[in-house]
PDB file of C-alpha atoms in Angstrom:
ATOM      1  CA  UNK A   1       0.004   0.032  -0.022  1.00  0.00           C
ATOM      2  CA  UNK A   2       1.433   3.405  -0.982  1.00  0.00           C
ATOM      3  CA  UNK A   3       1.778   6.157   1.543  1.00  0.00           C
ATOM      4  CA  UNK A   4       0.890   9.379  -0.284  1.00  0.00           C
ATOM      5  CA  UNK A   5       3.140  12.379   0.156  1.00  0.00           C
ATOM      6  CA  UNK A   6       0.254  14.588   1.078  1.00  0.00           C
ATOM      7  CA  UNK A   7      -0.238  12.638   4.401  1.00  0.00           C
ATOM      8  CA  UNK A   8       3.447  12.846   5.414  1.00  0.00           C
ATOM      9  CA  UNK A   9       5.788  15.663   6.589  1.00  0.00           C
ATOM     10  CA  UNK A  10       9.347  15.889   5.548  1.00  0.00           C
ATOM     11  CA  UNK A  11      11.596  13.722   7.754  1.00  0.00           C
ATOM     12  CA  UNK A  12      14.000  15.637   9.954  1.00  0.00           C
ATOM     13  CA  UNK A  13      16.743  14.638  12.385  1.00  0.00           C
ATOM     14  CA  UNK A  14      14.598  16.141  15.158  1.00  0.00           C
ATOM     15  CA  UNK A  15      11.674  13.985  14.062  1.00  0.00           C
ATOM     16  CA  UNK A  16      13.875  10.870  14.181  1.00  0.00           C
ATOM     17  CA  UNK A  17      14.910  11.755  17.698  1.00  0.00           C
ATOM     18  CA  UNK A  18      11.241  12.026  18.591  1.00  0.00           C
ATOM     19  CA  UNK A  19      10.679   8.582  17.064  1.00  0.00           C
ATOM     20  CA  UNK A  20      13.465   7.178  19.109  1.00  0.00           C
ATOM     21  CA  UNK A  21      12.079   8.713  22.386  1.00  0.00           C
ATOM     22  CA  UNK A  22       8.627   7.319  21.467  1.00  0.00           C
ATOM     23  CA  UNK A  23       9.917   3.869  20.586  1.00  0.00           C
ATOM     24  CA  UNK A  24       8.464   4.270  17.135  1.00  0.00           C
ATOM     25  CA  UNK A  25      10.598   2.202  14.736  1.00  0.00           C
ATOM     26  CA  UNK A  26      12.499   4.015  12.020  1.00  0.00           C
ATOM     27  CA  UNK A  27      12.501   2.489   8.540  1.00  0.00           C
ATOM     28  CA  UNK A  28      15.569   2.867   6.374  1.00  0.00           C
ATOM     29  CA  UNK A  29      16.248   1.350   2.959  1.00  0.00           C
ATOM     30  CA  UNK A  30      18.826   1.712   0.210  1.00  0.00           C
ATOM     31  CA  UNK A  31      18.121   3.038  -3.214  1.00  0.00           C
ATOM     32  CA  UNK A  32      20.414   3.602  -6.181  1.00  0.00           C
ATOM     33  CA  UNK A  33      18.365   5.253  -8.919  1.00  0.00           C
ATOM     34  CA  UNK A  34      15.437   7.472  -9.707  1.00  0.00           C
ATOM     35  CA  UNK A  35      12.778   4.746 -10.041  1.00  0.00           C
ATOM     36  CA  UNK A  36      13.945   3.089  -6.912  1.00  0.00           C
ATOM     37  CA  UNK A  37      13.748   6.428  -5.046  1.00  0.00           C
ATOM     38  CA  UNK A  38      10.225   6.957  -6.241  1.00  0.00           C
ATOM     39  CA  UNK A  39       9.220   3.485  -5.131  1.00  0.00           C
ATOM     40  CA  UNK A  40      10.727   3.806  -1.597  1.00  0.00           C
ATOM     41  CA  UNK A  41       9.199   7.285  -1.121  1.00  0.00           C
ATOM     42  CA  UNK A  42       5.768   6.003  -2.161  1.00  0.00           C
ATOM     43  CA  UNK A  43       6.195   3.143   0.386  1.00  0.00           C
ATOM     44  CA  UNK A  44       6.611   5.689   3.168  1.00  0.00           C
ATOM     45  CA  UNK A  45      10.174   5.025   4.390  1.00  0.00           C
ATOM     46  CA  UNK A  46      11.903   7.455   6.740  1.00  0.00           C
ATOM     47  CA  UNK A  47      15.512   7.386   5.559  1.00  0.00           C
ATOM     48  CA  UNK A  48      17.071   6.477   2.176  1.00  0.00           C
ATOM     49  CA  UNK A  49      20.729   5.367   2.046  1.00  0.00           C
ATOM     50  CA  UNK A  50      22.516   5.403  -1.282  1.00  0.00           C
ATOM     51  CA  UNK A  51      24.896   2.713  -0.081  1.00  0.00           C
ATOM     52  CA  UNK A  52      28.130   1.651  -1.550  1.00  0.00           C
ATOM     53  CA  UNK A  53      26.396  -1.617  -1.772  1.00  0.00           C
ATOM     54  CA  UNK A  54      25.308  -0.232  -5.195  1.00  0.00           C
ATOM     55  CA  UNK A  55      28.751  -1.158  -6.386  1.00  0.00           C
ATOM     56  CA  UNK A  56      27.551  -4.763  -6.266  1.00  0.00           C
ATOM     57  CA  UNK A  57      23.818  -4.498  -6.802  1.00  0.00           C
ATOM     58  CA  UNK A  58      23.800  -2.134  -9.815  1.00  0.00           C
ATOM     59  CA  UNK A  59      27.313  -1.596 -11.023  1.00  0.00           C
ATOM     60  CA  UNK A  60      28.462  -5.227 -11.097  1.00  0.00           C
ATOM     61  CA  UNK A  61      31.564  -4.986  -8.914  1.00  0.00           C
ATOM     62  CA  UNK A  62      32.466  -8.001  -6.777  1.00  0.00           C
ATOM     63  CA  UNK A  63      32.725  -5.915  -3.634  1.00  0.00           C
ATOM     64  CA  UNK A  64      32.167  -2.366  -2.435  1.00  0.00           C
ATOM     65  CA  UNK A  65      35.748  -1.389  -2.583  1.00  0.00           C
ATOM     66  CA  UNK A  66      36.227  -0.389  -6.258  1.00  0.00           C
ATOM     67  CA  UNK A  67      33.332   2.042  -6.489  1.00  0.00           C
ATOM     68  CA  UNK A  68      34.470   5.644  -7.008  1.00  0.00           C
ATOM     69  CA  UNK A  69      33.306   8.959  -5.615  1.00  0.00           C
ATOM     70  CA  UNK A  70      32.072  10.032  -9.079  1.00  0.00           C
ATOM     71  CA  UNK A  71      30.121   6.804  -9.458  1.00  0.00           C
ATOM     72  CA  UNK A  72      28.449   7.184  -6.018  1.00  0.00           C
ATOM     73  CA  UNK A  73      27.659  10.845  -6.781  1.00  0.00           C
ATOM     74  CA  UNK A  74      25.962   9.796 -10.016  1.00  0.00           C
ATOM     75  CA  UNK A  75      23.792   7.262  -8.194  1.00  0.00           C
ATOM     76  CA  UNK A  76      23.052   9.698  -5.384  1.00  0.00           C
ATOM     77  CA  UNK A  77      21.981  12.567  -7.639  1.00  0.00           C
ATOM     78  CA  UNK A  78      19.499  10.188  -9.389  1.00  0.00           C
ATOM     79  CA  UNK A  79      18.002   9.193  -6.032  1.00  0.00           C
ATOM     80  CA  UNK A  80      17.748  12.784  -4.873  1.00  0.00           C
ATOM     81  CA  UNK A  81      15.641  13.653  -7.936  1.00  0.00           C
ATOM     82  CA  UNK A  82      13.094  11.030  -6.853  1.00  0.00           C
ATOM     83  CA  UNK A  83      12.827  12.011  -3.126  1.00  0.00           C
ATOM     84  CA  UNK A  84      11.026  14.784  -1.369  1.00  0.00           C
ATOM     85  CA  UNK A  85      10.138  13.362   2.076  1.00  0.00           C
ATOM     86  CA  UNK A  86      12.779  10.906   3.498  1.00  0.00           C
ATOM     87  CA  UNK A  87      16.209  11.889   4.612  1.00  0.00           C
ATOM     88  CA  UNK A  88      18.894  11.124   2.150  1.00  0.00           C
ATOM     89  CA  UNK A  89      22.195   9.638   3.300  1.00  0.00           C
ATOM     90  CA  UNK A  90      25.169   9.310   0.996  1.00  0.00           C
ATOM     91  CA  UNK A  91      27.841   6.594   1.617  1.00  0.00           C
ATOM     92  CA  UNK A  92      31.361   7.843   1.321  1.00  0.00           C
ATOM     93  CA  UNK A  93      33.224   5.155  -0.580  1.00  0.00           C
ATOM     94  CA  UNK A  94      36.435   3.387   0.357  1.00  0.00           C
ATOM     95  CA  UNK A  95      39.463   5.595   0.062  1.00  0.00           C
ATOM     96  CA  UNK A  96      37.551   8.850  -0.015  1.00  0.00           C
ATOM     97  CA  UNK A  97      37.812   9.927   3.648  1.00  0.00           C
ATOM     98  CA  UNK A  98      40.226   7.823   5.630  1.00  0.00           C
ATOM     99  CA  UNK A  99      43.547   9.611   4.788  1.00  0.00           C
ATOM    100  CA  UNK A 100      42.829  12.922   6.432  1.00  0.00           C
ATOM    101  CA  UNK A 101      40.269  15.294   7.862  1.00  0.00           C
ATOM    102  CA  UNK A 102      40.655  17.573   4.893  1.00  0.00           C
ATOM    103  CA  UNK A 103      40.038  14.674   2.421  1.00  0.00           C
ATOM    104  CA  UNK A 104      36.921  13.592   4.374  1.00  0.00           C
ATOM    105  CA  UNK A 105      35.499  17.067   4.450  1.00  0.00           C
ATOM    106  CA  UNK A 106      36.181  17.730   0.727  1.00  0.00           C
ATOM    107  CA  UNK A 107      34.507  14.508  -0.211  1.00  0.00           C
ATOM    108  CA  UNK A 108      31.547  14.932   2.065  1.00  0.00           C
ATOM    109  CA  UNK A 109      30.955  18.469   0.767  1.00  0.00           C
ATOM    110  CA  UNK A 110      30.597  17.093  -2.750  1.00  0.00           C
ATOM    111  CA  UNK A 111      27.858  14.817  -1.526  1.00  0.00           C
ATOM    112  CA  UNK A 112      26.035  17.643   0.214  1.00  0.00           C
ATOM    113  CA  UNK A 113      26.503  20.272  -2.528  1.00  0.00           C
ATOM    114  CA  UNK A 114      26.444  18.171  -5.724  1.00  0.00           C
ATOM    115  CA  UNK A 115      24.037  15.427  -4.791  1.00  0.00           C
ATOM    116  CA  UNK A 116      21.805  17.043  -2.175  1.00  0.00           C
ATOM    117  CA  UNK A 117      22.535  14.658   0.659  1.00  0.00           C
ATOM    118  CA  UNK A 118      21.191  15.444   4.171  1.00  0.00           C
ATOM    119  CA  UNK A 119      23.829  13.350   5.832  1.00  0.00           C
ATOM    120  CA  UNK A 120      26.952  11.335   4.869  1.00  0.00           C
ATOM    121  CA  UNK A 121      27.924   7.859   6.218  1.00  0.00           C
ATOM    122  CA  UNK A 122      31.332   6.632   7.080  1.00  0.00           C
ATOM    123  CA  UNK A 123      32.408   3.178   8.358  1.00  0.00           C
ATOM    124  CA  UNK A 124      34.193   1.839  11.501  1.00  0.00           C
ATOM    125  CA  UNK A 125      35.444   3.387  14.737  1.00  0.00           C
ATOM    126  CA  UNK A 126      39.168   4.186  15.215  1.00  0.00           C
ATOM    127  CA  UNK A 127      40.440   6.858  12.877  1.00  0.00           C
ATOM    128  CA  UNK A 128      36.939   7.255  11.551  1.00  0.00           C
ATOM    129  CA  UNK A 129      35.950   8.735  14.868  1.00  0.00           C
ATOM    130  CA  UNK A 130      38.331  11.619  14.149  1.00  0.00           C
ATOM    131  CA  UNK A 131      36.970  12.025  10.645  1.00  0.00           C
ATOM    132  CA  UNK A 132      33.380  12.040  12.015  1.00  0.00           C
ATOM    133  CA  UNK A 133      34.432  14.794  14.571  1.00  0.00           C
ATOM    134  CA  UNK A 134      35.975  16.849  11.708  1.00  0.00           C
ATOM    135  CA  UNK A 135      32.926  16.444   9.511  1.00  0.00           C
ATOM    136  CA  UNK A 136      30.533  17.508  12.254  1.00  0.00           C
ATOM    137  CA  UNK A 137      32.750  20.487  13.029  1.00  0.00           C
ATOM    138  CA  UNK A 138      32.564  21.477   9.368  1.00  0.00           C
ATOM    139  CA  UNK A 139      28.739  21.435   9.629  1.00  0.00           C
ATOM    140  CA  UNK A 140      28.134  18.073   7.930  1.00  0.00           C
ATOM    141  CA  UNK A 141      25.790  15.665   9.653  1.00  0.00           C
ATOM    142  CA  UNK A 142      27.248  12.215   9.907  1.00  0.00           C
ATOM    143  CA  UNK A 143      26.010   8.583  10.153  1.00  0.00           C
ATOM    144  CA  UNK A 144      28.437   6.205  11.797  1.00  0.00           C
ATOM    145  CA  UNK A 145      28.639   2.489  11.051  1.00  0.00           C
ATOM    146  CA  UNK A 146      30.012  -0.230  13.339  1.00  0.00           C
ATOM    147  CA  UNK A 147      29.987  -4.070  13.488  1.00  0.00           C
ATOM    148  CA  UNK A 148      30.482  -5.600  10.096  1.00  0.00           C
ATOM    149  CA  UNK A 149      31.878  -2.782   7.879  1.00  0.00           C
ATOM    150  CA  UNK A 150      31.977  -4.078   4.315  1.00  0.00           C
ATOM    151  CA  UNK A 151      34.644  -1.750   3.142  1.00  0.00           C
ATOM    152  CA  UNK A 152      37.080  -3.514   5.383  1.00  0.00           C
ATOM    153  CA  UNK A 153      35.467  -6.962   5.496  1.00  0.00           C
ATOM    154  CA  UNK A 154      38.686  -8.557   4.512  1.00  0.00           C
ATOM    155  CA  UNK A 155      40.451  -7.273   7.672  1.00  0.00           C
ATOM    156  CA  UNK A 156      37.462  -8.528   9.671  1.00  0.00           C
ATOM    157  CA  UNK A 157      37.752 -12.071   8.350  1.00  0.00           C
ATOM    158  CA  UNK A 158      35.159 -11.721   5.554  1.00  0.00           C
ATOM    159  CA  UNK A 159      31.433 -11.036   5.541  1.00  0.00           C
ATOM    160  CA  UNK A 160      30.696 -12.500   8.889  1.00  0.00           C
ATOM    161  CA  UNK A 161      29.037 -11.495  12.129  1.00  0.00           C
ATOM    162  CA  UNK A 162      31.154  -9.337  14.519  1.00  0.00           C
ATOM    163  CA  UNK A 163      31.117  -8.993  18.238  1.00  0.00           C
ATOM    164  CA  UNK A 164      30.530 -12.684  18.985  1.00  0.00           C
ATOM    165  CA  UNK A 165      32.811 -12.680  22.091  1.00  0.00           C
ATOM    166  CA  UNK A 166      32.462 -10.473  25.092  1.00  0.00           C
ATOM    167  CA  UNK A 167      35.656  -8.620  24.235  1.00  0.00           C
ATOM    168  CA  UNK A 168      34.729  -8.170  20.571  1.00  0.00           C
ATOM    169  CA  UNK A 169      31.266  -6.975  21.598  1.00  0.00           C
ATOM    170  CA  UNK A 170      32.782  -4.339  23.901  1.00  0.00           C
ATOM    171  CA  UNK A 171      34.989  -3.170  21.035  1.00  0.00           C
ATOM    172  CA  UNK A 172      31.868  -2.623  18.836  1.00  0.00           C
ATOM    173  CA  UNK A 173      30.098  -0.793  21.681  1.00  0.00           C
ATOM    174  CA  UNK A 174      33.224   1.327  22.373  1.00  0.00           C
ATOM    175  CA  UNK A 175      33.249   2.334  18.686  1.00  0.00           C
ATOM    176  CA  UNK A 176      29.597   3.219  18.766  1.00  0.00           C
ATOM    177  CA  UNK A 177      29.957   5.397  21.838  1.00  0.00           C
ATOM    178  CA  UNK A 178      33.013   7.068  20.423  1.00  0.00           C
ATOM    179  CA  UNK A 179      31.114   7.941  17.199  1.00  0.00           C
ATOM    180  CA  UNK A 180      28.214   9.324  19.249  1.00  0.00           C
ATOM    181  CA  UNK A 181      30.637  11.391  21.326  1.00  0.00           C
ATOM    182  CA  UNK A 182      32.138  12.670  18.038  1.00  0.00           C
ATOM    183  CA  UNK A 183      28.750  14.150  17.151  1.00  0.00           C
ATOM    184  CA  UNK A 184      27.233  11.563  14.792  1.00  0.00           C
ATOM    185  CA  UNK A 185      23.513  12.058  14.279  1.00  0.00           C
ATOM    186  CA  UNK A 186      22.735   8.413  13.563  1.00  0.00           C
ATOM    187  CA  UNK A 187      24.427   4.957  13.816  1.00  0.00           C
ATOM    188  CA  UNK A 188      24.218   1.863  11.754  1.00  0.00           C
ATOM    189  CA  UNK A 189      25.073  -1.397  13.449  1.00  0.00           C
ATOM    190  CA  UNK A 190      25.523  -4.398  11.176  1.00  0.00           C
ATOM    191  CA  UNK A 191      25.742  -8.173  11.607  1.00  0.00           C
ATOM    192  CA  UNK A 192      26.266  -8.487  15.374  1.00  0.00           C
ATOM    193  CA  UNK A 193      24.469 -10.751  17.866  1.00  0.00           C
ATOM    194  CA  UNK A 194      21.246  -9.260  19.131  1.00  0.00           C
ATOM    195  CA  UNK A 195      22.666  -9.319  22.625  1.00  0.00           C
ATOM    196  CA  UNK A 196      25.202  -6.652  21.531  1.00  0.00           C
ATOM    197  CA  UNK A 197      22.461  -4.273  20.244  1.00  0.00           C
ATOM    198  CA  UNK A 198      20.384  -4.852  23.400  1.00  0.00           C
ATOM    199  CA  UNK A 199      23.436  -3.891  25.568  1.00  0.00           C
ATOM    200  CA  UNK A 200      24.258  -0.883  23.321  1.00  0.00           C
ATOM    201  CA  UNK A 201      20.843   0.749  22.770  1.00  0.00           C
ATOM    202  CA  UNK A 202      20.354   2.035  26.316  1.00  0.00           C
ATOM    203  CA  UNK A 203      23.672   3.781  26.075  1.00  0.00           C
ATOM    204  CA  UNK A 204      22.825   5.650  22.863  1.00  0.00           C
ATOM    205  CA  UNK A 205      21.331   9.134  22.715  1.00  0.00           C
ATOM    206  CA  UNK A 206      21.156   9.032  18.905  1.00  0.00           C
ATOM    207  CA  UNK A 207      18.933   6.577  16.876  1.00  0.00           C
ATOM    208  CA  UNK A 208      20.532   3.266  16.171  1.00  0.00           C
ATOM    209  CA  UNK A 209      19.604   1.544  12.836  1.00  0.00           C
ATOM    210  CA  UNK A 210      20.204  -2.168  12.765  1.00  0.00           C
ATOM    211  CA  UNK A 211      20.926  -4.532   9.827  1.00  0.00           C
ATOM    212  CA  UNK A 212      21.373  -8.057  11.021  1.00  0.00           C
ATOM    213  CA  UNK A 213      21.578  -6.736  14.523  1.00  0.00           C
ATOM    214  CA  UNK A 214      18.401  -7.888  16.206  1.00  0.00           C
ATOM    215  CA  UNK A 215      15.053  -6.183  17.204  1.00  0.00           C
ATOM    216  CA  UNK A 216      16.556  -3.841  19.947  1.00  0.00           C
ATOM    217  CA  UNK A 217      17.740  -1.173  17.598  1.00  0.00           C
ATOM    218  CA  UNK A 218      15.582   1.959  16.994  1.00  0.00           C
ATOM    219  CA  UNK A 219      15.019   1.070  13.364  1.00  0.00           C
ATOM    220  CA  UNK A 220      16.076  -1.266  10.558  1.00  0.00           C
ATOM    221  CA  UNK A 221      17.656  -1.103   7.202  1.00  0.00           C
ATOM    222  CA  UNK A 222      17.807  -3.422   4.264  1.00  0.00           C
ATOM    223  CA  UNK A 223      19.161  -3.290   0.723  1.00  0.00           C
ATOM    224  CA  UNK A 224      16.544  -2.592  -1.882  1.00  0.00           C
ATOM    225  CA  UNK A 225      17.706  -5.284  -4.246  1.00  0.00           C
ATOM    226  CA  UNK A 226      17.813  -7.896  -1.395  1.00  0.00           C
ATOM    227  CA  UNK A 227      14.416  -7.326   0.072  1.00  0.00           C
ATOM    228  CA  UNK A 228      12.745  -7.278  -3.304  1.00  0.00           C
ATOM    229  CA  UNK A 229      14.664 -10.347  -4.621  1.00  0.00           C
ATOM    230  CA  UNK A 230      16.340  -8.403  -7.464  1.00  0.00           C
ATOM    231  CA  UNK A 231      19.984  -9.222  -6.634  1.00  0.00           C
ATOM    232  CA  UNK A 232      21.301 -12.471  -8.034  1.00  0.00           C
ATOM    233  CA  UNK A 233      24.154 -12.803  -5.471  1.00  0.00           C
ATOM    234  CA  UNK A 234      23.868 -14.689  -2.212  1.00  0.00           C
ATOM    235  CA  UNK A 235      21.882 -13.060   0.572  1.00  0.00           C
ATOM    236  CA  UNK A 236      22.969 -12.683   4.165  1.00  0.00           C
ATOM    237  CA  UNK A 237      21.185 -14.579   6.946  1.00  0.00           C
ATOM    238  CA  UNK A 238      19.469 -11.463   8.074  1.00  0.00           C
ATOM    239  CA  UNK A 239      17.830 -10.722   4.741  1.00  0.00           C
ATOM    240  CA  UNK A 240      14.132 -11.322   4.444  1.00  0.00           C
ATOM    241  CA  UNK A 241      12.599 -11.392   0.907  1.00  0.00           C
ATOM    242  CA  UNK A 242       9.414  -9.395   0.538  1.00  0.00           C
ATOM    243  CA  UNK A 243       9.128 -10.051  -3.160  1.00  0.00           C
ATOM    244  CA  UNK A 244      10.758 -12.096  -5.932  1.00  0.00           C
ATOM    245  CA  UNK A 245      10.971  -9.402  -8.597  1.00  0.00           C
ATOM    246  CA  UNK A 246      13.958 -10.969 -10.470  1.00  0.00           C
ATOM    247  CA  UNK A 247      12.043 -14.120 -11.189  1.00  0.00           C
ATOM    248  CA  UNK A 248       9.081 -12.018 -12.348  1.00  0.00           C
ATOM    249  CA  UNK A 249      11.366  -9.982 -14.505  1.00  0.00           C
ATOM    250  CA  UNK A 250      13.008 -12.931 -16.137  1.00  0.00           C
ATOM    251  CA  UNK A 251       9.576 -14.502 -16.769  1.00  0.00           C
ATOM    252  CA  UNK A 252       8.331 -11.240 -18.382  1.00  0.00           C
ATOM    253  CA  UNK A 253      11.415 -10.718 -20.633  1.00  0.00           C
ATOM    254  CA  UNK A 254      11.344 -14.329 -21.642  1.00  0.00           C
ATOM    255  CA  UNK A 255       7.680 -14.041 -22.600  1.00  0.00           C
ATOM    256  CA  UNK A 256       8.545 -10.940 -24.682  1.00  0.00           C
ATOM    257  CA  UNK A 257      11.360 -12.727 -26.410  1.00  0.00           C
ATOM    258  CA  UNK A 258       9.144 -15.663 -27.300  1.00  0.00           C
ATOM    259  CA  UNK A 259       6.365 -13.476 -28.763  1.00  0.00           C
ATOM    260  CA  UNK A 260       8.973 -11.512 -30.903  1.00  0.00           C
ATOM    261  CA  UNK A 261      10.346 -14.810 -32.203  1.00  0.00           C
ATOM    262  CA  UNK A 262       6.892 -16.194 -32.934  1.00  0.00           C
ATOM    263  CA  UNK A 263       5.550 -13.049 -34.564  1.00  0.00           C
ATOM    264  CA  UNK A 264       2.945 -12.471 -31.877  1.00  0.00           C
ATOM    265  CA  UNK A 265       4.399  -9.130 -30.953  1.00  0.00           C
ATOM    266  CA  UNK A 266       3.834  -6.520 -32.111  1.00  0.00           C
ATOM    267  CA  UNK A 267       0.185  -7.057 -32.898  1.00  0.00           C
ATOM    268  CA  UNK A 268      -2.072  -4.478 -34.602  1.00  0.00           C
ATOM    269  CA  UNK A 269      -2.982  -2.813 -31.275  1.00  0.00           C
ATOM    270  CA  UNK A 270       0.725  -2.136 -30.658  1.00  0.00           C
ATOM    271  CA  UNK A 271       1.278  -0.457 -34.116  1.00  0.00           C
ATOM    272  CA  UNK A 272       0.511   2.986 -35.564  1.00  0.00           C
ATOM    273  CA  UNK A 273      -1.216   3.388 -38.844  1.00  0.00           C
ATOM    274  CA  UNK A 274      -1.663   5.914 -41.610  1.00  0.00           C
ATOM    275  CA  UNK A 275      -4.942   7.034 -43.212  1.00  0.00           C
ATOM    276  CA  UNK A 276      -5.671   4.674 -46.175  1.00  0.00           C
ATOM    277  CA  UNK A 277      -5.177   7.437 -48.849  1.00  0.00           C
ATOM    278  CA  UNK A 278      -1.816   8.408 -47.359  1.00  0.00           C
ATOM    279  CA  UNK A 279      -0.752   4.782 -47.310  1.00  0.00           C
ATOM    280  CA  UNK A 280      -1.811   4.437 -50.943  1.00  0.00           C
ATOM    281  CA  UNK A 281       0.052   7.558 -51.964  1.00  0.00           C
ATOM    282  CA  UNK A 282       3.144   6.236 -50.255  1.00  0.00           C
ATOM    283  CA  UNK A 283       2.969   3.007 -52.074  1.00  0.00           C
ATOM    284  CA  UNK A 284       2.684   4.837 -55.395  1.00  0.00           C
ATOM    285  CA  UNK A 285       5.749   7.016 -54.454  1.00  0.00           C
ATOM    286  CA  UNK A 286       7.821   3.912 -53.692  1.00  0.00           C
ATOM    287  CA  UNK A 287       6.632   2.052 -56.796  1.00  0.00           C
ATOM    288  CA  UNK A 288       7.527   5.048 -58.968  1.00  0.00           C
ATOM    289  CA  UNK A 289      11.155   5.178 -57.884  1.00  0.00           C
TER     290      UNK A 289
END
C-alpha cells in the first residue's frame, strides 16, 4: 500500500529523535536510482541510504571497494531527484575519507553540494571517529557504522558477524559510543548478535539503525535489491525477501522474447497506422522510384 506524500511531513533529524524517544521504529532502505527512489518514497520510508552496496547491486563489482566517488555521486543525484520526504544519506566510498580530515571534508561537501545529501555515512570506529568529529565541526551531519563494515570486510575475516565474544562486543560498543561522542547524528550497526544491540541501545542518545543486529535497535535497514529479490548474489542470513521481482522480470522478458520470435508481438494494437489514402500515396511514391 502506498503512503501518499500529502499525508506525510518531510523527515528531519529532530523527527527521528522523537521517534526514538517514542519507541516508534525507524524505517531505512537503500536506493540507487530514480525509479527506486520513487518506489521507496511511495512506500513511506523514513531514511534512504545510497549505499556503496550499489557497487555490487547495480554496477556489477564483486565488492564495495572499487566504487568511486564520481560513481557514487551519479547514483546519489539520481536518487535525490526522486525524493521529497525521506532523509537522504550518501555513503562515502572506500578511500575517499580515511587519509585525512581535509580529504573527508572535501569528499563529504561534494555529496552535500552536488548530490543534495542530508547526511553522509562513514564506516568503522578508530580513525573514523576523528573523521566524524571533523565532519561535524565542518557542519556536515554524519551517520556512523559499526559491527560488520563491508569496506574492510577482509580485515574482519570476511562477511561474517562481528562481536561474538564479550571482548569483541565491547569493542563494537566502544566504537559506537566514540562515534556518538564525536557528534554523529545516527548510527548503523551491522551483523552483530542481538545481545550486543540490546546492551548498546540504552547507552545511545542518537537513533541506532540495525541490519542483522536484532530487534533492539531504533530502526532497521535493508538493501533494496535484497528485500525485493532483485539481486542475483547470495543473501545474508538477516535478509528477508518481501518479493521475488527478479524471477518475475526474467519471466516477463522471456515471454516478450518468445512473442517476438513467434511473430505474436507486435500485434495490430501495438502499431501505428496511416490514413488509407496516405498509405496508398506512399505505395505509389515507392513504386515510382
